[in-house]
Short mmCIF file of C-alpha atoms in Angstrom, two decimals:
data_model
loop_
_atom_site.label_atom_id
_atom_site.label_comp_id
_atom_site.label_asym_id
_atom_site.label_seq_id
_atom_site.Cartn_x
_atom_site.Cartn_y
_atom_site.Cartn_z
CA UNK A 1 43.47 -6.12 -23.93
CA UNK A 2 44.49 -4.85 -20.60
CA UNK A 3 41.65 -6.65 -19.56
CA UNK A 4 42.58 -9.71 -20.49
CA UNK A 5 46.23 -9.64 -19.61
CA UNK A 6 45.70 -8.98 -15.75
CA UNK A 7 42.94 -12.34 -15.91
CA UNK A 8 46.43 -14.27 -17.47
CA UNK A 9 48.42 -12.79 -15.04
CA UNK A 10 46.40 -13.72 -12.71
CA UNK A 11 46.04 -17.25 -13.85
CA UNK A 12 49.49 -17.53 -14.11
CA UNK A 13 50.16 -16.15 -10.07
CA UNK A 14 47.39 -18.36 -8.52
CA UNK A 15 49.25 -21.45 -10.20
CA UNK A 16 52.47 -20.48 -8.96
CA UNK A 17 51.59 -19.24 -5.43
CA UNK A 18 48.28 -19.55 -4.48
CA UNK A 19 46.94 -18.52 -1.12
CA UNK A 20 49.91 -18.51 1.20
CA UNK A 21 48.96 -19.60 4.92
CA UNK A 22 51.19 -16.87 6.16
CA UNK A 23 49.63 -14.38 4.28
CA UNK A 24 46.09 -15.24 5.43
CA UNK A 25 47.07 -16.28 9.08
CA UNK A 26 47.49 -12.37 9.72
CA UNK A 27 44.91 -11.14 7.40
CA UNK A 28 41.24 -11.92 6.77
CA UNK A 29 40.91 -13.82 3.52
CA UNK A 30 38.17 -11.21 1.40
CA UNK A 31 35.42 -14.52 1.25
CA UNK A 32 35.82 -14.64 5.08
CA UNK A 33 34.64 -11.39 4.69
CA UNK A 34 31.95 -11.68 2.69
CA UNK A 35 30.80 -14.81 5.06
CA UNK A 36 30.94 -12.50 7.67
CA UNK A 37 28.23 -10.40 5.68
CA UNK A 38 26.27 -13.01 5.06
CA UNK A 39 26.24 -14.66 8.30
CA UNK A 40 25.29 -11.03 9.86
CA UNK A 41 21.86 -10.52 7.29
CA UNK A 42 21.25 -14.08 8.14
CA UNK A 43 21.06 -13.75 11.85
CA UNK A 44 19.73 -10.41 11.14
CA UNK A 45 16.60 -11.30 8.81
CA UNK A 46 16.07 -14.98 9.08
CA UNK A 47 13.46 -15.21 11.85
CA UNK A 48 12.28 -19.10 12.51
CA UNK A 49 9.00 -17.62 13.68
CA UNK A 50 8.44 -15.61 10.39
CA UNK A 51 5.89 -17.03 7.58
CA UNK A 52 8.05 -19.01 4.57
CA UNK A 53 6.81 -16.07 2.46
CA UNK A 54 8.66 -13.22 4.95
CA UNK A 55 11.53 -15.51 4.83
CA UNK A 56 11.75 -15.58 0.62
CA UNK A 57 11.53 -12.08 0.53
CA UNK A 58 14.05 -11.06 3.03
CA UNK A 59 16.19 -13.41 1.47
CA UNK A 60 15.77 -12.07 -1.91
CA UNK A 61 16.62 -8.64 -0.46
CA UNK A 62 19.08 -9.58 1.82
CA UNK A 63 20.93 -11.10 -1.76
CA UNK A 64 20.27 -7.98 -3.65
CA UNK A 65 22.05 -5.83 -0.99
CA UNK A 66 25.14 -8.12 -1.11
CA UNK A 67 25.43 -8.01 -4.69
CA UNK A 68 24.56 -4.64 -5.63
CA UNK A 69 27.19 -3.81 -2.51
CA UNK A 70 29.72 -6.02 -3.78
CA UNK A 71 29.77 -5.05 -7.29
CA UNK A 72 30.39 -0.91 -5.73
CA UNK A 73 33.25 -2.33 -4.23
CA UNK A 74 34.75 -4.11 -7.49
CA UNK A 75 33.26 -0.61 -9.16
CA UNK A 76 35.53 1.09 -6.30
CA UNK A 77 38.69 -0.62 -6.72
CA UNK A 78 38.91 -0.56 -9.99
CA UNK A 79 38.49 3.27 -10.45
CA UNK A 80 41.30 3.11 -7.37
CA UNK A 81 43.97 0.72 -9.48
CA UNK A 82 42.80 2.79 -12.73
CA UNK A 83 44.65 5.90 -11.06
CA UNK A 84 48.25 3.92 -10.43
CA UNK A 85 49.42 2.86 -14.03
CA UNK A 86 51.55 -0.35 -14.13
CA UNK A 87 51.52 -0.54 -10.37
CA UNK A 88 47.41 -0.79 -10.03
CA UNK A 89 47.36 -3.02 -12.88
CA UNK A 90 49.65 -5.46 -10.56
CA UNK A 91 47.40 -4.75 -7.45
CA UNK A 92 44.63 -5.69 -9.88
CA UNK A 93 46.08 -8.79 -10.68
CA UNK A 94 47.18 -10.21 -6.99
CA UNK A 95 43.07 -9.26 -6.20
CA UNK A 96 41.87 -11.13 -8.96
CA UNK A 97 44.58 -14.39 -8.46
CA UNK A 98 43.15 -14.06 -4.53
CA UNK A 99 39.51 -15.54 -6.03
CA UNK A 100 41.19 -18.25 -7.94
CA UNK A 101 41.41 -21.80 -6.73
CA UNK A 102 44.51 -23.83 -9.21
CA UNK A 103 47.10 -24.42 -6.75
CA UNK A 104 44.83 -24.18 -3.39
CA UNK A 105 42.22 -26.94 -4.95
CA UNK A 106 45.08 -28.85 -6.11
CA UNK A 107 46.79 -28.86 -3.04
CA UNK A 108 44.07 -29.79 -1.04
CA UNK A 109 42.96 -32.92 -3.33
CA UNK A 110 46.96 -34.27 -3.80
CA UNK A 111 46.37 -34.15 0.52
CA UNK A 112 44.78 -37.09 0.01
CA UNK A 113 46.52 -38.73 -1.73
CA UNK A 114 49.15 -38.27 0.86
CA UNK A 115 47.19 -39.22 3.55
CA UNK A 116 45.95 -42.72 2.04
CA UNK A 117 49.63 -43.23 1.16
CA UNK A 118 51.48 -42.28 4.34
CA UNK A 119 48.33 -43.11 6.83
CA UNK A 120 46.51 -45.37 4.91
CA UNK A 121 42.39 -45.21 4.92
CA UNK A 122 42.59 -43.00 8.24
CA UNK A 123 44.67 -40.38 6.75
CA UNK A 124 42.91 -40.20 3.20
CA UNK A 125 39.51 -39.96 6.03
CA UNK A 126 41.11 -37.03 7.73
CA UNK A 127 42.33 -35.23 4.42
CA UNK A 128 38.98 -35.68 2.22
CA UNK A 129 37.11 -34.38 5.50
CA UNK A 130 38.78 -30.94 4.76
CA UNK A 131 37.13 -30.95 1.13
CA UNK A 132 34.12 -32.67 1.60
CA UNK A 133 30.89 -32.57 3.15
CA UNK A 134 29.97 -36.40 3.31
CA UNK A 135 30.64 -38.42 6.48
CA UNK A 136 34.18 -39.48 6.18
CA UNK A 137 33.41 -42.44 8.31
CA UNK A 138 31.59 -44.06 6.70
CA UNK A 139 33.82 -43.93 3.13
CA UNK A 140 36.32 -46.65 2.48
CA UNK A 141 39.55 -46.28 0.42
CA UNK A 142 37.62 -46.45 -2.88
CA UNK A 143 34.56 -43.74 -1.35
CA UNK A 144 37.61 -41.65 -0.09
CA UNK A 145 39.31 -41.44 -3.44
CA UNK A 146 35.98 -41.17 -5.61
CA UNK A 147 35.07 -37.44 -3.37
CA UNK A 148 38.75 -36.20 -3.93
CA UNK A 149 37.83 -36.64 -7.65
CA UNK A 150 34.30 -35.65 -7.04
CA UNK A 151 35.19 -31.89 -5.64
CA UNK A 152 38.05 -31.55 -7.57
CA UNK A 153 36.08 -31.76 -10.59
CA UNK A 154 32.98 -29.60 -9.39
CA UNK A 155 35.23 -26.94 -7.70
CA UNK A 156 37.02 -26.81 -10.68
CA UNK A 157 33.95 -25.23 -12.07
CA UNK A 158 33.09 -22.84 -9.31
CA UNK A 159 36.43 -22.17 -7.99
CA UNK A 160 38.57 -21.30 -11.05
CA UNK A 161 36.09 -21.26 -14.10
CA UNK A 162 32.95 -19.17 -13.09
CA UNK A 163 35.56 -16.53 -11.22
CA UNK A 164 37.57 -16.34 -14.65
CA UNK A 165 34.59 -15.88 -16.80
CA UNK A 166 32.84 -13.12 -14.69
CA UNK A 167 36.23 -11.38 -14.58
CA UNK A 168 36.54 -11.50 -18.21
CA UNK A 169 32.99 -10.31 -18.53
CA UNK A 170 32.49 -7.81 -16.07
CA UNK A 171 35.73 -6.96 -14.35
CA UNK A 172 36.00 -6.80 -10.93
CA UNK A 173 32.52 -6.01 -10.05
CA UNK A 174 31.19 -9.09 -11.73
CA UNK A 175 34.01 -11.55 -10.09
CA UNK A 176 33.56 -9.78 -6.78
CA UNK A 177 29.62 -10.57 -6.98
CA UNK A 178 30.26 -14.11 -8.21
CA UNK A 179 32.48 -14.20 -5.33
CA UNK A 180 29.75 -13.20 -2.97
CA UNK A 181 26.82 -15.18 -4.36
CA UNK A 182 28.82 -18.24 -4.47
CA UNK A 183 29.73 -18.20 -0.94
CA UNK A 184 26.06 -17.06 -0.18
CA UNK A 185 24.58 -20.44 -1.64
CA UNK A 186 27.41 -22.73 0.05
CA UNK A 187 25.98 -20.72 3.51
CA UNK A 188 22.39 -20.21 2.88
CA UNK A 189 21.60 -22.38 -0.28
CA UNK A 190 20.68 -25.11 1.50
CA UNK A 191 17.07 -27.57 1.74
CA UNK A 192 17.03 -27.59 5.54
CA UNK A 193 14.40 -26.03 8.07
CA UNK A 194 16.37 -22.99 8.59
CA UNK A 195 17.42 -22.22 5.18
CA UNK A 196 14.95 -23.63 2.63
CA UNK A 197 13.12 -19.99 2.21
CA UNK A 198 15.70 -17.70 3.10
CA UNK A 199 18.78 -18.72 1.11
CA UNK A 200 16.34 -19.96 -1.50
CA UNK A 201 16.51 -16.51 -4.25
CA UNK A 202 20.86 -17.49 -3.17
CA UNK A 203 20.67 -20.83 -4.48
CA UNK A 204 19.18 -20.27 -7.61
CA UNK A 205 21.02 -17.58 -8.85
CA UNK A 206 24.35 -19.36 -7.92
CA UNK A 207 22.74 -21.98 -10.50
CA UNK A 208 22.26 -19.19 -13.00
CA UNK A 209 25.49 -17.53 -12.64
CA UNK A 210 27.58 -21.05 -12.54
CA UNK A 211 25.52 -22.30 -15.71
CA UNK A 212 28.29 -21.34 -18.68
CA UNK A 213 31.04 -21.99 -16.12
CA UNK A 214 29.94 -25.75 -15.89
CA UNK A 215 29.75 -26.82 -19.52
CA UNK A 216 32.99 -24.65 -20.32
CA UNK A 217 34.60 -26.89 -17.55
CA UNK A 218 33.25 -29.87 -19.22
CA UNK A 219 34.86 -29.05 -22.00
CA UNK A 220 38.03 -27.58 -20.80
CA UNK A 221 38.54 -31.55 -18.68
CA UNK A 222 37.96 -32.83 -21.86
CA UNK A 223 40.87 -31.14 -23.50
CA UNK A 224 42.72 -32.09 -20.54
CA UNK A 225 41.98 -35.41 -20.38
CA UNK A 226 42.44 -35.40 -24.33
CA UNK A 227 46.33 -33.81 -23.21
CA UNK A 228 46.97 -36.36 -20.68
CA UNK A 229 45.52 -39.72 -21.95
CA UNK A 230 44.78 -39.28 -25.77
CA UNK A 231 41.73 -38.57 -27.78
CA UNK A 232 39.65 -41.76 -26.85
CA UNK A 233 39.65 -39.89 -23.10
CA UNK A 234 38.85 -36.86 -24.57
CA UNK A 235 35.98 -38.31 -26.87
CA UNK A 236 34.61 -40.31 -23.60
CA UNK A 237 34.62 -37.24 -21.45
CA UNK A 238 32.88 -35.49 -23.85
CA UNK A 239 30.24 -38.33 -24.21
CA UNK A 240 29.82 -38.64 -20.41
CA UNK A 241 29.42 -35.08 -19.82
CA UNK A 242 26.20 -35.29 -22.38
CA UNK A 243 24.86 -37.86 -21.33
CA UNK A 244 24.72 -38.00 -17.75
CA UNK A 245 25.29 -34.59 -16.31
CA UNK A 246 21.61 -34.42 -15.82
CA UNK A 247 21.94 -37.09 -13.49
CA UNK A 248 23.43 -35.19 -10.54
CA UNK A 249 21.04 -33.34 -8.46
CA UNK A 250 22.86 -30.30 -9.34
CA UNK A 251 22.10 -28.91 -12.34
CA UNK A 252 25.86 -27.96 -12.99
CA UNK A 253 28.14 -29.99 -10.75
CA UNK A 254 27.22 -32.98 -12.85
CA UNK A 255 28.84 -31.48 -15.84
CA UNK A 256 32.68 -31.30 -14.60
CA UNK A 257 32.11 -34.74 -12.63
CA UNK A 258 30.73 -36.80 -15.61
CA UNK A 259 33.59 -35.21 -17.90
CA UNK A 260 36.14 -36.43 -14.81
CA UNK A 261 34.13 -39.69 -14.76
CA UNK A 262 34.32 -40.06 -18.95
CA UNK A 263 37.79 -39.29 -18.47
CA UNK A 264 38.94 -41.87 -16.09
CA UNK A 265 37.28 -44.43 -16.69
CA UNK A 266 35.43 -44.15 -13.19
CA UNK A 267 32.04 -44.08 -12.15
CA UNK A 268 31.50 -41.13 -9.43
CA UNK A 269 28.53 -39.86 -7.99
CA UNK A 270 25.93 -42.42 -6.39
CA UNK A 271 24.70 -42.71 -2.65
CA UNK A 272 26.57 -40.77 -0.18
CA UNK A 273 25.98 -40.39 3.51
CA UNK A 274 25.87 -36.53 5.06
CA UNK A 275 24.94 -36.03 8.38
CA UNK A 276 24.73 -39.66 9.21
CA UNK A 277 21.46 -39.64 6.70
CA UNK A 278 22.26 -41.61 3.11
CA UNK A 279 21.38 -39.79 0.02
CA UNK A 280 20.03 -41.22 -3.06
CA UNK A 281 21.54 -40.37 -5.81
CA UNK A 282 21.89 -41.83 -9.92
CA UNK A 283 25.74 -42.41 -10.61
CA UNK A 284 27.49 -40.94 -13.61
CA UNK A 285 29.73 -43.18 -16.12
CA UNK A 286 27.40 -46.11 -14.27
CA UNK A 287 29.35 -48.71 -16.29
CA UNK A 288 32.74 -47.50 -14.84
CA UNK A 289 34.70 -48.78 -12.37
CA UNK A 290 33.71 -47.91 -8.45
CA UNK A 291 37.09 -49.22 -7.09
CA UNK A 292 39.21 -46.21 -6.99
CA UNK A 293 42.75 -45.62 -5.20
CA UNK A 294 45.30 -42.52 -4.88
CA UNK A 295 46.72 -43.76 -8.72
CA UNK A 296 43.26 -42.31 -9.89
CA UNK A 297 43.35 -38.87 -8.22
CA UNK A 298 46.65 -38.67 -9.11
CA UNK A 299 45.49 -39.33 -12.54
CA UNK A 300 42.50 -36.67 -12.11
CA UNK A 301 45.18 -34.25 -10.68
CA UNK A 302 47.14 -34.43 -13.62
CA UNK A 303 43.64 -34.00 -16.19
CA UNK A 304 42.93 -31.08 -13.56
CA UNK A 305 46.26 -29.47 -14.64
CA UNK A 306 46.01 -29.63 -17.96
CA UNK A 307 42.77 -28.79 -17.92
CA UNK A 308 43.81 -24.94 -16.38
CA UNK A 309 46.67 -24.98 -19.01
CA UNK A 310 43.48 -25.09 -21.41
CA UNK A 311 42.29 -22.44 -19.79
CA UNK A 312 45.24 -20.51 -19.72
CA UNK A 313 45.67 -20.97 -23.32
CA UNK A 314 42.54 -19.95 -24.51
CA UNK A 315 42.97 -16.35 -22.66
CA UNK A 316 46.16 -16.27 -24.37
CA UNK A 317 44.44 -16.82 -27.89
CA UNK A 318 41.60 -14.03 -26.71
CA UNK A 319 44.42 -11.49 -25.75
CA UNK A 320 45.93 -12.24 -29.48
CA UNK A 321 42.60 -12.33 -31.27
CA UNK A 322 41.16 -8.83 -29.48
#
């Protein structure tokens, strides 16, 4: 039970406060940290002239240490806030808030909106450029406001859910290792030259560890959207999420983003330029609309609320229940 009451106390902090720029302008934010760690085995073990078998393995160590290292240190601190009664289990809870994304993801995506209101496609460019990897260029108002919705949705998975679950799971070793193997695979997870082998063992277990997290975020904008907009929502974001999350090339983004897309009525996904290179990809909710505008992330914000009051509630229910 005390488990469970720090994770909704924790909840309950990130939505108020978040993560405070003047807090992290003077300190280093802890996944700072652990990029700093990963950047070092990377430089350290990642050797271009080094056979594509060298490279898997060193990756698959180099992972190994990181987790095993960042579970001691969840191990570590929890022993430490074990010894300090009420006061621990409040240090507990502002570490635990720290790896949660409500406000901080919400704030980012209502940026846009802000910026395509008060700057018009320029200033929705310049604010989904700060939460997206895509080539802001080359998105008009439409492309800008479909990738708000886009990473809201999909970090609503790995930035609140997955963090959430592994806490409630494992405590703080398992959300500090999430932690860390998330922020391995958005470093090292990636299908170029340099990182194909190495970050490969990184990329799939991020999968594996982000698999329940994705279809309990599904369902969880479902609710939300059910909350918001009424039960047909709900009953198409449920449908969507079904039937075309195996569209998206990742085998758990497209399970938050088809929910989104089911929700409101949009169709998301599709070709998308990175790096000035288009990629091919299948749409989700195909027969949705493609013209988008601020209204519509506004809309998403307000499913994307919700959707964490969902959440929220159903720790509640497991803190009664257990």
């Amino acid at each position: 039970m005390g488990h469970l009451a720090v994770l909704l106390a924790a909840l309950v902090l990130d939505r108020v406060v978040g993560d405070p720029d003047w807090l992290w302008r003077r300190l280093s934010h802890p996944v700072v940290i652990f990029g700093q760690a990963i950047g070092f085995v990377e430089r350290r073990f990642n050797h271009a002239d080094d056979s594509a078998l060298t490279r898997q393995r060193n990756g698959r160590m180099a992972i190994a240490v990181l987790l095993v290292l960042s579970a001691l240190v969840g191990l570590a601190l929890t022993e430490v806030f074990a010894q300090f009664g009420l006061f621990g289990w409040a240090l507990e809870t502002i570490v635990v808030a720290v790896f949660l994304a409500q406000k901080s993801l919400g704030d980012h995506v209502r940026a846009v909106v802000l910026g395509l209101r008060e700057g018009g496609l320029v200033g929705g460019r310049a604010a989904v450029a700060m939460i997206v990897g895509r080539d802001p260029e080359a998105l008009d108002e439409a492309g800008v406001s479909r990738a708000a919705i886009e990473s809201l949705s999909e970090n609503f998975s790995d930035g609140i859910v997955a963090p959430v679950l592994w806490y409630a799971v494992f405590g703080l070793p398992g959300l500090l290792a999430y932690k860390m193997l998330n922020t391995a695979d958005s470093m090292i997870g990636h299908l170029n030259d340099r990182y194909r082998d190495f970050g490969r063992a990184a990329a799939l277990l991020d999968d594996l560890a982000n698999w329940p997290a994705a279809r309990l975020s599904a369902l969880l904008i479902a609710c939300g959207a059910g909350l918001v907009k009424g039960t047909a929502a709900m009953r198409h974001a449920g449908e969507q999420a079904l039937m075309d999350s195996g569209l998206h090339r990742s085998p758990n983004a497209g399970w938050p983003e088809a929910a989104m897309a089911g929700a409101l009525g949009l169709s998301l996904a599709g070709p998308r330029r990175y790096g000035g290179e288009m990629v091919m990809e299948a749409s989700v909710n195909a027969r949705g609309r493609r013209q988008a505008g601020a209204i519509d992330i506004e809309d998403a914000l307000r499913v994307f609320h919700r959707a964490c009051d969902c959440l929220v509630a159903a720790a509640v229910a497991l803190l009664i229940i257990l």
